[in-house]
Tab-separated table of C-alpha atoms in Angstrom:
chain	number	residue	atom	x	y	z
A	1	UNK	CA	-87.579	13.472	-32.710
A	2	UNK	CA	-84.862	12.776	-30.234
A	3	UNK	CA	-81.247	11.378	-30.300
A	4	UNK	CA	-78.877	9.570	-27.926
A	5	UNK	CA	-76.569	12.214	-28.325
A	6	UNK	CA	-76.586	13.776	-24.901
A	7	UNK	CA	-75.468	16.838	-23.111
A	8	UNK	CA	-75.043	16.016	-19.179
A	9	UNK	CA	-78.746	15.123	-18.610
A	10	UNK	CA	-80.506	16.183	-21.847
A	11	UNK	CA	-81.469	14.661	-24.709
A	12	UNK	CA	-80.196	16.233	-28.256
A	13	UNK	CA	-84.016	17.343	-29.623
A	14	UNK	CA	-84.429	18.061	-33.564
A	15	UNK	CA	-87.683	19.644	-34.901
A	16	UNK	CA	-88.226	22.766	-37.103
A	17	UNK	CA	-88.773	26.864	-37.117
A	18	UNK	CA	-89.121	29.615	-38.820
A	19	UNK	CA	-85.370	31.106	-39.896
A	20	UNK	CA	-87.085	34.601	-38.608
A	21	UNK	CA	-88.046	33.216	-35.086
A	22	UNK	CA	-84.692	31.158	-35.079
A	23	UNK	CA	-82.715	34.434	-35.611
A	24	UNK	CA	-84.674	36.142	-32.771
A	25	UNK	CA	-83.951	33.372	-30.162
A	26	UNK	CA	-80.213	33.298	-31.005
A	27	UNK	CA	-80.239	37.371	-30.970
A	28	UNK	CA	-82.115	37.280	-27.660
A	29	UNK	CA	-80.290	34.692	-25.462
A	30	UNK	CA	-76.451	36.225	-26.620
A	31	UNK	CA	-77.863	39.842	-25.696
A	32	UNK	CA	-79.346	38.357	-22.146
A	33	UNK	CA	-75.927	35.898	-22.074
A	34	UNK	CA	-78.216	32.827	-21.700
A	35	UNK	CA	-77.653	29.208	-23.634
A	36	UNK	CA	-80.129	29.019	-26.666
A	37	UNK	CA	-81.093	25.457	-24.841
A	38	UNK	CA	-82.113	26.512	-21.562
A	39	UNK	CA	-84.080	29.550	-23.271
A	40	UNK	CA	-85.980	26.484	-25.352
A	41	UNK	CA	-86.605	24.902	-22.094
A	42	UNK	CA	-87.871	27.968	-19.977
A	43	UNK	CA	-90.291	29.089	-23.255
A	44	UNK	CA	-91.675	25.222	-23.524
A	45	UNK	CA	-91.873	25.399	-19.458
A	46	UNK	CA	-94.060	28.515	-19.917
A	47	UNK	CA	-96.404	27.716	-22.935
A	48	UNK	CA	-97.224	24.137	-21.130
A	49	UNK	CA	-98.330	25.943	-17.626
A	50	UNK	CA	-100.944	28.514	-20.023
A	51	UNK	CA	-104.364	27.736	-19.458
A	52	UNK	CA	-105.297	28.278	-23.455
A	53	UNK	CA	-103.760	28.140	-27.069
A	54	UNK	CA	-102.037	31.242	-28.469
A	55	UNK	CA	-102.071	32.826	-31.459
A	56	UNK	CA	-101.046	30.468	-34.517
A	57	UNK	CA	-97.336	31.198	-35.444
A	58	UNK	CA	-96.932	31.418	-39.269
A	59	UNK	CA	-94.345	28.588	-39.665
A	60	UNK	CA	-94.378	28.426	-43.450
A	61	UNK	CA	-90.389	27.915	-44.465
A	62	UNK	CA	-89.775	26.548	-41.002
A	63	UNK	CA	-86.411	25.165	-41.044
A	64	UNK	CA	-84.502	22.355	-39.107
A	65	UNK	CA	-83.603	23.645	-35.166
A	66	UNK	CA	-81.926	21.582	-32.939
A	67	UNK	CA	-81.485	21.551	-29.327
A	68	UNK	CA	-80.870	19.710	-25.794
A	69	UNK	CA	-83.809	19.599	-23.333
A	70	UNK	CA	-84.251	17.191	-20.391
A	71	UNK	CA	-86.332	14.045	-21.982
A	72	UNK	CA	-89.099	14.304	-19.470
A	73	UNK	CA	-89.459	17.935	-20.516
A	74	UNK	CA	-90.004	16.814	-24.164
A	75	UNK	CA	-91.809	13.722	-24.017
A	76	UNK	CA	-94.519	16.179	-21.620
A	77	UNK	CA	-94.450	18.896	-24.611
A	78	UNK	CA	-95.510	16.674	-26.994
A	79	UNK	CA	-98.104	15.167	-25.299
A	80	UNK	CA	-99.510	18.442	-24.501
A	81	UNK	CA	-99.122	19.246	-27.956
A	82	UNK	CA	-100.972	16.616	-28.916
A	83	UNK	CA	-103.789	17.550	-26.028
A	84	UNK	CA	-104.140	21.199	-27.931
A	85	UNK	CA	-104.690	19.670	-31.312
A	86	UNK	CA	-100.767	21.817	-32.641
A	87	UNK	CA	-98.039	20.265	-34.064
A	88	UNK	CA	-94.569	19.933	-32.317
A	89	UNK	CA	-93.270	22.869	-34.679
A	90	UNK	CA	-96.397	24.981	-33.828
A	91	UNK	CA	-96.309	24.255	-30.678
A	92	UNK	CA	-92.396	25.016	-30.486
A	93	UNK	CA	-92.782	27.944	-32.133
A	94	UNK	CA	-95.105	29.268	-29.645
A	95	UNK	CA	-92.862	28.906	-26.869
A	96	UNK	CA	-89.993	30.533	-28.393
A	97	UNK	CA	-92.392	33.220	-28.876
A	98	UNK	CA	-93.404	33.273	-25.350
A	99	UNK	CA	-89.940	33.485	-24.114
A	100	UNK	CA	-89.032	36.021	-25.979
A	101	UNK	CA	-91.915	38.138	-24.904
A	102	UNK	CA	-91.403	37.533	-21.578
A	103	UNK	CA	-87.221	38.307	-21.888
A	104	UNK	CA	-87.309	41.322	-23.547
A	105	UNK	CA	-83.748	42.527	-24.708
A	106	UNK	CA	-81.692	44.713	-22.604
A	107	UNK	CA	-81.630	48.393	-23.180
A	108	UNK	CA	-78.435	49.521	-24.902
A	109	UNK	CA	-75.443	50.703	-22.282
A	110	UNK	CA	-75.108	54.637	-22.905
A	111	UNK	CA	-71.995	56.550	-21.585
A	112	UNK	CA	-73.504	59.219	-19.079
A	113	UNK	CA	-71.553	61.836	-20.798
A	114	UNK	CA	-70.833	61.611	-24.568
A	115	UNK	CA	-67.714	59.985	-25.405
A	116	UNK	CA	-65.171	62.163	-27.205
A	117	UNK	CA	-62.220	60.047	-29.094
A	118	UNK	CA	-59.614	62.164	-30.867
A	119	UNK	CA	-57.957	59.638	-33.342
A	120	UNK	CA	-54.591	61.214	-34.543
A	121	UNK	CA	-51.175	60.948	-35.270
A	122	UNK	CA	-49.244	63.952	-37.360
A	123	UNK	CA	-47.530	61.753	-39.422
A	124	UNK	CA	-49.922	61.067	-42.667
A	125	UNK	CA	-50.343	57.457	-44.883
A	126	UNK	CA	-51.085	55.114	-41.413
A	127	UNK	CA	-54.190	55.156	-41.793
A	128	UNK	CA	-56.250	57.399	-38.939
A	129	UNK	CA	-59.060	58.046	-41.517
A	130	UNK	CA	-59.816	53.965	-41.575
A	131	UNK	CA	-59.640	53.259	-37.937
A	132	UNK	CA	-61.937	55.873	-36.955
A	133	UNK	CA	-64.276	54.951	-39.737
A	134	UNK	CA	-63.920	51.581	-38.546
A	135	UNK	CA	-64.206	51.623	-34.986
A	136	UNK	CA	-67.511	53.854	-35.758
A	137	UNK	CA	-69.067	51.550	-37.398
A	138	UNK	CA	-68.362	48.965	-34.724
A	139	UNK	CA	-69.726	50.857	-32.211
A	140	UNK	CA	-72.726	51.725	-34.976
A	141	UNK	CA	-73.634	48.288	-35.184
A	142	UNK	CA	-77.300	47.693	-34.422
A	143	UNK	CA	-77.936	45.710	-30.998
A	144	UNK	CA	-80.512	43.374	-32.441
A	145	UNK	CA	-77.870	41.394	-34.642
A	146	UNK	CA	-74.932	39.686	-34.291
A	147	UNK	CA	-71.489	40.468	-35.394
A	148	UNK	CA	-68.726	38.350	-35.516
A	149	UNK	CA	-66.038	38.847	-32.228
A	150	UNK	CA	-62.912	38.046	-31.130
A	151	UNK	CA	-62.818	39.523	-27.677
A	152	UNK	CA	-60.041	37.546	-25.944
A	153	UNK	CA	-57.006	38.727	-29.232
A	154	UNK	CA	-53.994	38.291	-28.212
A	155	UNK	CA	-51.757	40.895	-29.834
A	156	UNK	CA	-47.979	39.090	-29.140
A	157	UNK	CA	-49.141	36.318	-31.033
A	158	UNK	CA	-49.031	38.118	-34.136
A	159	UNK	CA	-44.961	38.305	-33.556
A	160	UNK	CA	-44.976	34.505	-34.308
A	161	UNK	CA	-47.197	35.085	-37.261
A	162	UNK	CA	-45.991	32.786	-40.381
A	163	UNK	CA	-47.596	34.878	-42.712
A	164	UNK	CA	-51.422	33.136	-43.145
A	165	UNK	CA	-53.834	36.218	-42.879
A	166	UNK	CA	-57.126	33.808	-42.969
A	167	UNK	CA	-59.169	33.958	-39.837
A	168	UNK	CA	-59.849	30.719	-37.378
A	169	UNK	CA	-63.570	31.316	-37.529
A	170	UNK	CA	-63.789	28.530	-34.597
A	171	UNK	CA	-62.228	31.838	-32.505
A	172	UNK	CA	-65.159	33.974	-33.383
A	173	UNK	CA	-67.946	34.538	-31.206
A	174	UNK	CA	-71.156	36.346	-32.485
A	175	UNK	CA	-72.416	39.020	-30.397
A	176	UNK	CA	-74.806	41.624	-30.434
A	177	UNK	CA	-73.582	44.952	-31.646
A	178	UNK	CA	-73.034	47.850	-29.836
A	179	UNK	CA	-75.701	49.867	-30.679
A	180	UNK	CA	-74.256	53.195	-30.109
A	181	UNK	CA	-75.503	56.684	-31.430
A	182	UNK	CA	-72.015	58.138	-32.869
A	183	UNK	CA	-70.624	60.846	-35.213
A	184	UNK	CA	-67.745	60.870	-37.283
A	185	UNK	CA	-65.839	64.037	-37.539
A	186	UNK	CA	-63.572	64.837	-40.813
A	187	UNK	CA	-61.823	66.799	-39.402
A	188	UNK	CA	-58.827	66.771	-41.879
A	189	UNK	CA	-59.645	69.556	-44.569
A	190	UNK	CA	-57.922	66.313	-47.516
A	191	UNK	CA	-61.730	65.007	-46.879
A	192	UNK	CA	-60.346	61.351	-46.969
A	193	UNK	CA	-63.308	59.781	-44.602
A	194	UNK	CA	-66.099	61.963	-45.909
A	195	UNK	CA	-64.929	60.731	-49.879
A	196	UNK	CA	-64.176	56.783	-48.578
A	197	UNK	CA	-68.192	57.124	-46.709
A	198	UNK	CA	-69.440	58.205	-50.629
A	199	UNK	CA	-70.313	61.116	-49.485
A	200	UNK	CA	-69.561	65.070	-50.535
A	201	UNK	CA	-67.054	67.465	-49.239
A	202	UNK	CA	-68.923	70.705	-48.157
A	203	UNK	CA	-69.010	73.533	-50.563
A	204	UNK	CA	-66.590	76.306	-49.652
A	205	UNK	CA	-69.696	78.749	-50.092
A	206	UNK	CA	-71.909	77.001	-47.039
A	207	UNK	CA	-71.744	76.536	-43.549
A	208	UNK	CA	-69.177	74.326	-42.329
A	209	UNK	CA	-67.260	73.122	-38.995
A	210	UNK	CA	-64.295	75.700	-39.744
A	211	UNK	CA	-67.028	78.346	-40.075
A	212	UNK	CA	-68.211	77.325	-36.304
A	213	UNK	CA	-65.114	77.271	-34.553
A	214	UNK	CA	-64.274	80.798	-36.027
A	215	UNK	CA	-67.320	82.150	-34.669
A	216	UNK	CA	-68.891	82.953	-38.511
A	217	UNK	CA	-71.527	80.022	-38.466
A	218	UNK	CA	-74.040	80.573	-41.750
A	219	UNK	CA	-76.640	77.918	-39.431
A	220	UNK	CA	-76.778	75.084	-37.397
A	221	UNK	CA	-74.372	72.515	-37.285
A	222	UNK	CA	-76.476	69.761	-37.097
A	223	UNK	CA	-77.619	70.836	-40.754
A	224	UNK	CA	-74.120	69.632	-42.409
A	225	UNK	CA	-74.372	66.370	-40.655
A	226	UNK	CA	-75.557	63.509	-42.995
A	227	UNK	CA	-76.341	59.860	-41.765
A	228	UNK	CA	-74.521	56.701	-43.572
A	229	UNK	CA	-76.995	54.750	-45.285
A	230	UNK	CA	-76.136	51.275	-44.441
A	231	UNK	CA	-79.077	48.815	-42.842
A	232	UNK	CA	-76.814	47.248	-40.156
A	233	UNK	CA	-76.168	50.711	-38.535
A	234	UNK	CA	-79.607	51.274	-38.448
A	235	UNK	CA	-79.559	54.939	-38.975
A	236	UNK	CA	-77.169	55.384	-35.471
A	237	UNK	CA	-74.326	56.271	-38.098
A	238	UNK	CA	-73.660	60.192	-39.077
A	239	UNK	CA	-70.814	62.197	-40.427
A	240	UNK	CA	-69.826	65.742	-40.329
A	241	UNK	CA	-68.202	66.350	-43.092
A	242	UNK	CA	-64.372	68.065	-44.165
A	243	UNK	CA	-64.879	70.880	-46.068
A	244	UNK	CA	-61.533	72.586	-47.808
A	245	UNK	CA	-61.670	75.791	-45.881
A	246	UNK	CA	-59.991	73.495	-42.992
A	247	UNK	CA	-56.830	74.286	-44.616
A	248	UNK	CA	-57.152	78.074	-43.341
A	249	UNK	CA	-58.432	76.832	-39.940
A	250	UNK	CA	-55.002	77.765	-38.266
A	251	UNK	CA	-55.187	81.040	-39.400
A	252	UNK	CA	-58.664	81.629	-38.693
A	253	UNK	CA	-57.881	80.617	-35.172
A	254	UNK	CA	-55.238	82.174	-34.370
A	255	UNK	CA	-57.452	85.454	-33.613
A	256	UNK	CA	-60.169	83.534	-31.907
A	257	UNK	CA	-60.257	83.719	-28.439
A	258	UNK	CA	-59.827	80.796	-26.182
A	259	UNK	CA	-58.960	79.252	-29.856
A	260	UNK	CA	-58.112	75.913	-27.747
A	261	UNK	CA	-62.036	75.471	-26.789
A	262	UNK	CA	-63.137	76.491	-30.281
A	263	UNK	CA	-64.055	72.683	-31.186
A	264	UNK	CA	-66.022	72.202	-28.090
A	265	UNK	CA	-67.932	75.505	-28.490
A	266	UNK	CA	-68.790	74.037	-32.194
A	267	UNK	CA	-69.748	70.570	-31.087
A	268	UNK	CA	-71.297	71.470	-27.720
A	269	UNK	CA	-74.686	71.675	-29.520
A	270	UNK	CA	-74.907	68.448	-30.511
A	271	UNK	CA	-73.119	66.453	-28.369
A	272	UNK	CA	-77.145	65.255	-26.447
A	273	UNK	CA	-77.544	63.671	-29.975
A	274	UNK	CA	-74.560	61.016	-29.806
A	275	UNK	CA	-73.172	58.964	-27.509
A	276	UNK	CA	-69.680	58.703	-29.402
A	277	UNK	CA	-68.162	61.470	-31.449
A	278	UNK	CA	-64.988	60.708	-33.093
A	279	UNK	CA	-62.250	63.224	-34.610
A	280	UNK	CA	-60.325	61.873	-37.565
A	281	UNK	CA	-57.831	65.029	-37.348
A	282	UNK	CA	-55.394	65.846	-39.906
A	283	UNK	CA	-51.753	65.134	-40.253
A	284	UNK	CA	-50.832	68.435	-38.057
A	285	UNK	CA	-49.302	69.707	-34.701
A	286	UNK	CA	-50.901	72.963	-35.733
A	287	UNK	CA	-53.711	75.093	-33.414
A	288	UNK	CA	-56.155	72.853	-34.698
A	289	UNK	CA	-54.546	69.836	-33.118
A	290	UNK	CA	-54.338	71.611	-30.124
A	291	UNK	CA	-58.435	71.852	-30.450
A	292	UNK	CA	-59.213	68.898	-30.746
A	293	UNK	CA	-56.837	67.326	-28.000
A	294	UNK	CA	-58.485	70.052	-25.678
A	295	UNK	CA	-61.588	68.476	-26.918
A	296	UNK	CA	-60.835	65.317	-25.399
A	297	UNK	CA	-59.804	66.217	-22.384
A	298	UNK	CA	-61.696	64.991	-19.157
A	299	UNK	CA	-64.359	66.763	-18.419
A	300	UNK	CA	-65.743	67.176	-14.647
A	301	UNK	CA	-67.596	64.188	-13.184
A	302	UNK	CA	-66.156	62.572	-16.651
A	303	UNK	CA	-64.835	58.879	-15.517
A	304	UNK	CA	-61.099	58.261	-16.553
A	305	UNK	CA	-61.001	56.747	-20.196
A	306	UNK	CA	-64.203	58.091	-21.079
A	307	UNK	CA	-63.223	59.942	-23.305
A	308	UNK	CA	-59.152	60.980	-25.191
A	309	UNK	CA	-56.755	60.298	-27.485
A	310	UNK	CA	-56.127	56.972	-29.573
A	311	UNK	CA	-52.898	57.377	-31.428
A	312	UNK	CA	-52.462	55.187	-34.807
A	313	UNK	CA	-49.318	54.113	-36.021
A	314	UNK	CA	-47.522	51.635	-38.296
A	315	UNK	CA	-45.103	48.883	-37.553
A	316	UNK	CA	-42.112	51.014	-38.680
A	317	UNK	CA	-39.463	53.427	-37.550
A	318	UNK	CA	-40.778	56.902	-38.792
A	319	UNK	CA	-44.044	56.388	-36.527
A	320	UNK	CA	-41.963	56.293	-33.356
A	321	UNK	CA	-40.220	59.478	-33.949
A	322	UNK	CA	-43.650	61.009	-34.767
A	323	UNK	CA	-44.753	59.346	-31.866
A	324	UNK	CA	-42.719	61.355	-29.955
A	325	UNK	CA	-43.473	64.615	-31.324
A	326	UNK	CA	-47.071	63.797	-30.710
A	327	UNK	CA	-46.925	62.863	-27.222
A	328	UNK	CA	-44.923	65.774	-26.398
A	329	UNK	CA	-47.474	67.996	-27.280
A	330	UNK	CA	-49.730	66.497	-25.869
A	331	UNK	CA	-47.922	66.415	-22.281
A	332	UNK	CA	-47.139	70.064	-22.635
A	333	UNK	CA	-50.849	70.699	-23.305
A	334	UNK	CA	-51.543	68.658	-20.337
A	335	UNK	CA	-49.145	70.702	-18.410
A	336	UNK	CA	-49.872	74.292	-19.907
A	337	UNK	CA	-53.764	74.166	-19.414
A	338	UNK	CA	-54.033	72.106	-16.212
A	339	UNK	CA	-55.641	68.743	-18.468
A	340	UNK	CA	-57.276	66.049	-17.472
A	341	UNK	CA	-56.384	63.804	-21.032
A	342	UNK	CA	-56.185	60.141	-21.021
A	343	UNK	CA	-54.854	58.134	-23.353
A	344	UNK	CA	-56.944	55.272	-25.103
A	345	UNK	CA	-53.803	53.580	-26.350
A	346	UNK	CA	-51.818	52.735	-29.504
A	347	UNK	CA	-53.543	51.009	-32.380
A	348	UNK	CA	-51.047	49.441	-34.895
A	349	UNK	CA	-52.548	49.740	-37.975
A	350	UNK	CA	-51.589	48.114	-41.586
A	351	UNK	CA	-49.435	45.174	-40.288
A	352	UNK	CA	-48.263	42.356	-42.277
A	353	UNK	CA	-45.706	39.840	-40.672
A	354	UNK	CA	-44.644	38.787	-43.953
A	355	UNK	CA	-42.761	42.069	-43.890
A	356	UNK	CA	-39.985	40.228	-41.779
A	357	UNK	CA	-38.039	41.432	-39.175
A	358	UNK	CA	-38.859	45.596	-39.211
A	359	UNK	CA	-42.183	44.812	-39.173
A	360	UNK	CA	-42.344	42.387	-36.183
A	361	UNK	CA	-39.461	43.680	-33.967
A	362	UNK	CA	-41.360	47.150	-34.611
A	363	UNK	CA	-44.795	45.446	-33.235
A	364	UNK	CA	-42.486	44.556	-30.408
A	365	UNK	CA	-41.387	48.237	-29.612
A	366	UNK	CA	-44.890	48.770	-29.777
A	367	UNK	CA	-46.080	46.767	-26.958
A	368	UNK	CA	-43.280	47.021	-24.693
A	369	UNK	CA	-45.116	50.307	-24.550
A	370	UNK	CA	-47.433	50.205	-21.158
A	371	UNK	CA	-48.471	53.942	-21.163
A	372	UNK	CA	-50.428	54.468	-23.331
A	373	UNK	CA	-50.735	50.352	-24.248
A	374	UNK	CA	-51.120	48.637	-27.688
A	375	UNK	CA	-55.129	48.412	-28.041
A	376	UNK	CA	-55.244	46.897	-31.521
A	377	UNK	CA	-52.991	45.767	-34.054
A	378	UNK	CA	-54.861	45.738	-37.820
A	379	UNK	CA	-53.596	43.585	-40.257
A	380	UNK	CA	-52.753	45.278	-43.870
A	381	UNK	CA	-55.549	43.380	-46.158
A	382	UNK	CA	-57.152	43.967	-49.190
A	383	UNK	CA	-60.561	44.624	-47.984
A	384	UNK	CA	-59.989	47.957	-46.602
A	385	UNK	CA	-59.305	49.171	-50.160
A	386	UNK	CA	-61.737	47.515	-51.899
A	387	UNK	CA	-64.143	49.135	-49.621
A	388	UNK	CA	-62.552	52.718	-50.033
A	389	UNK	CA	-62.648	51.808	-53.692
A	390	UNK	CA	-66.197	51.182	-53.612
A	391	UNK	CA	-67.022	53.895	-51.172
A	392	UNK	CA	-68.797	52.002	-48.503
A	393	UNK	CA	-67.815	51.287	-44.905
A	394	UNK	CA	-65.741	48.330	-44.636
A	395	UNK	CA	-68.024	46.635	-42.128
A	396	UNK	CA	-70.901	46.766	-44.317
A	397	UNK	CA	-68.698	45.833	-47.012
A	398	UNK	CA	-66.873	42.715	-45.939
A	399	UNK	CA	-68.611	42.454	-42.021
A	400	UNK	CA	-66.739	39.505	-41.246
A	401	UNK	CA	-63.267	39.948	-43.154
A	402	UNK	CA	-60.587	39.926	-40.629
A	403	UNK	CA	-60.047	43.588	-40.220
A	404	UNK	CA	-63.777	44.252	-39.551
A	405	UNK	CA	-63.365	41.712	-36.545
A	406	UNK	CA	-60.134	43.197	-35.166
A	407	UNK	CA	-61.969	46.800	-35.394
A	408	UNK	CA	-64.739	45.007	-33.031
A	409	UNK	CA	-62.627	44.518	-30.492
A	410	UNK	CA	-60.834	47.698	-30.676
A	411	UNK	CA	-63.840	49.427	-30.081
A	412	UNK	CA	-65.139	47.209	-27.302
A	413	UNK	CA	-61.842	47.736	-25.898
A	414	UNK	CA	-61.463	51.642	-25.926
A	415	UNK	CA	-64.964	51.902	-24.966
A	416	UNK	CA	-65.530	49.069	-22.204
């Protein structure tokens, strides 16, 4: 049937499919970028010019699917339709079908050298454990679903914040996800991601990362690794997890040689299997600090912002003096061993406006910062521990809270 509701030239069009095939077109046209209405019309284009029926399309459950087409374009499709002895939803499920199989979906964007992002700040409780659990699971995300996005936040607005944490979902957009291959790193020997993942600390009596960078490896890395067992990563989600002998790492180090490339020379085997590797590190300005910025230096041939360092802080005055411990060890790094390191940027984490004037005038500080720049500001909700309660990742526990849509657009900012 058709309406007098109109959009420019087109008539609004209401028939029926299949929620499956539905899902497909709508997956399809936001992965090509392409209105859901002009993919209609090019698949009903296509099936009318075929010189013989298709396949039947099982349409059993089909649902109500509406659309805008040009009326000539419909009132010809349902002639034919009649011609070909299908019904209208048949008949418009086979040209869905047919555009889709002609329009396959785009092949996933892969950095040409793996992407190495060392989340840390030495200052523990702001939360570096849940944004790089977060922002791998964003980038985890399997490509043939959508996720809910806001790509265009603006961060000052939050200053003017009056306090309502619910989410505008009229500002969402749903987009594909990101599809990436990518391996979380616990490297902080308290275990905090591996325990909020569900998952088990390494035994003190196996292999572990500690025992790699030391040069005493009991096997191969990859062994340790374990993959997080959630459907909408679809299996592009591992961990490496802590085990306790981290807390001896410094020591161990201090008699390796080149103790600064140790973290490389432990990862370097499996870096062909991701294309993001992220360090939670520990709440340190020790020698294994010093690793893992070395680890995320730029490498040659390496683009700028590739790969570095994504500092986390909190809306208060204690992170900015640890700030500034931070950075200066990173810039004497930089300056000692002749680096390459980029910064990703400052991600506020846990803020709450409702906290009055420290909080806000703190957010401020923040991004009158323009090297590195604020690259995400995460409100303090209660989903986040829920899902560390239950032990699953917050974006397959609450996918479209408001923290799990922030932590989209963190990581399609740091890794444009």
């Amino acid at each position: 049937m058709t309406s007098p509701e109109t959009r420019g030239d087109r008539e609004k069009v209401v028939s029926k499919l299949p929620s499956w095939l539905r899902q497909q077109l709508k997956v399809r046209a936001a992965q090509l970028g392409i209105d859901i209405q002009d993919a209609v019309d090019t698949g009903i284009t296509a099936w009318r010019g075929l010189g013989s029926n298709l396949s039947p399309i099982d349409t059993s459950g089909a649902e109500s699917f509406a659309t805008f087409l040009p009326g000539t374009q419909w009132a010809g499709f349902r002639a034919d339709c009649k011609d070909r002895g299908v019904s209208l939803i048949q008949g418009l499920a086979q040209s869905v079908q047919v555009w889709l199989d002609t329009n396959p979906g785009p092949a996933v964007k892969r950095p040409a050298i793996v992407r190495r992002i060392v989340v840390c700040n030495q200052k523990g409780g702001v939360g570096k454990t849940a944004i790089t659990a977060g922002a791998g699971e964003a980038l985890a995300e399997r490509p043939d679903a959508l996720v809910p996005v806001r790509v265009s936040k603006h961060f000052a607005a939050l200053l003017e914040d009056d306090g309502n944490q619910n989410t505008d979902p009229l500002a969402l957009e749903d987009l594909p996800g990101l599809g990436q291959r990518v391996l979380l790193v616990d490297f902080d020997p308290q275990g905090h991601l591996t325990k909020q993942l569900g998952q088990e600390t390494l035994p003190m009596t196996g292999d572990s990362l500690t025992n790699h960078m030391a040069g005493d490896a009991k096997g191969e890395l990859r062994d340790v690794i374990v993959a997080i067992d959630e459907d909408r990563f679809g299996g592009d989600l591992h961990l490496l997890p802590a085990c306790t002998d981290a807390f001896l790492l410094d020591v161990r180090l201090a008699s390796v040689r080149a103790r600064e490339a140790a973290l490389e020379r432990a990862l370097a085997p499996i870096e062909a299997d991701y294309d993001v590797i992220l360090i939670d590190c520990p709440p340190s300005l020790g020698l294994s600090m010093d690793a893992a910025t070395y680890y995320g230096r730029r490498r040659p041939e390496e683009v700028p912002g590739n790969s570095g360092v994504l500092i986390v802080v909190q809306a208060e005055d204690s992170s900015a003096d640890a700030y500034d411990l931070l950075t200066s060890q990173i810039e004497d790094m930089r300056t000692d061993l002749a680096l390459d390191l980029d910064y990703l940027g400052i991600v506020v984490n846990h803020y709450d406006a409702r906290r009055g004037y420290i909080a806000t005038s703190s957010l401020q500080s923040w991004m009158e910062i323009k090297d590195p720049r604020v690259v995400g500001v995460i409100g303090d909700l209660k989903e986040q521990k829920e899902a560390v309660r239950v032990k699953r990742p917050l974006l397959a526990y609450a996918p479209r809270c408001e923290q799990s849509v922030a932590l989209r657009a963190l990581a399609r900012e740091i890794c444009k």
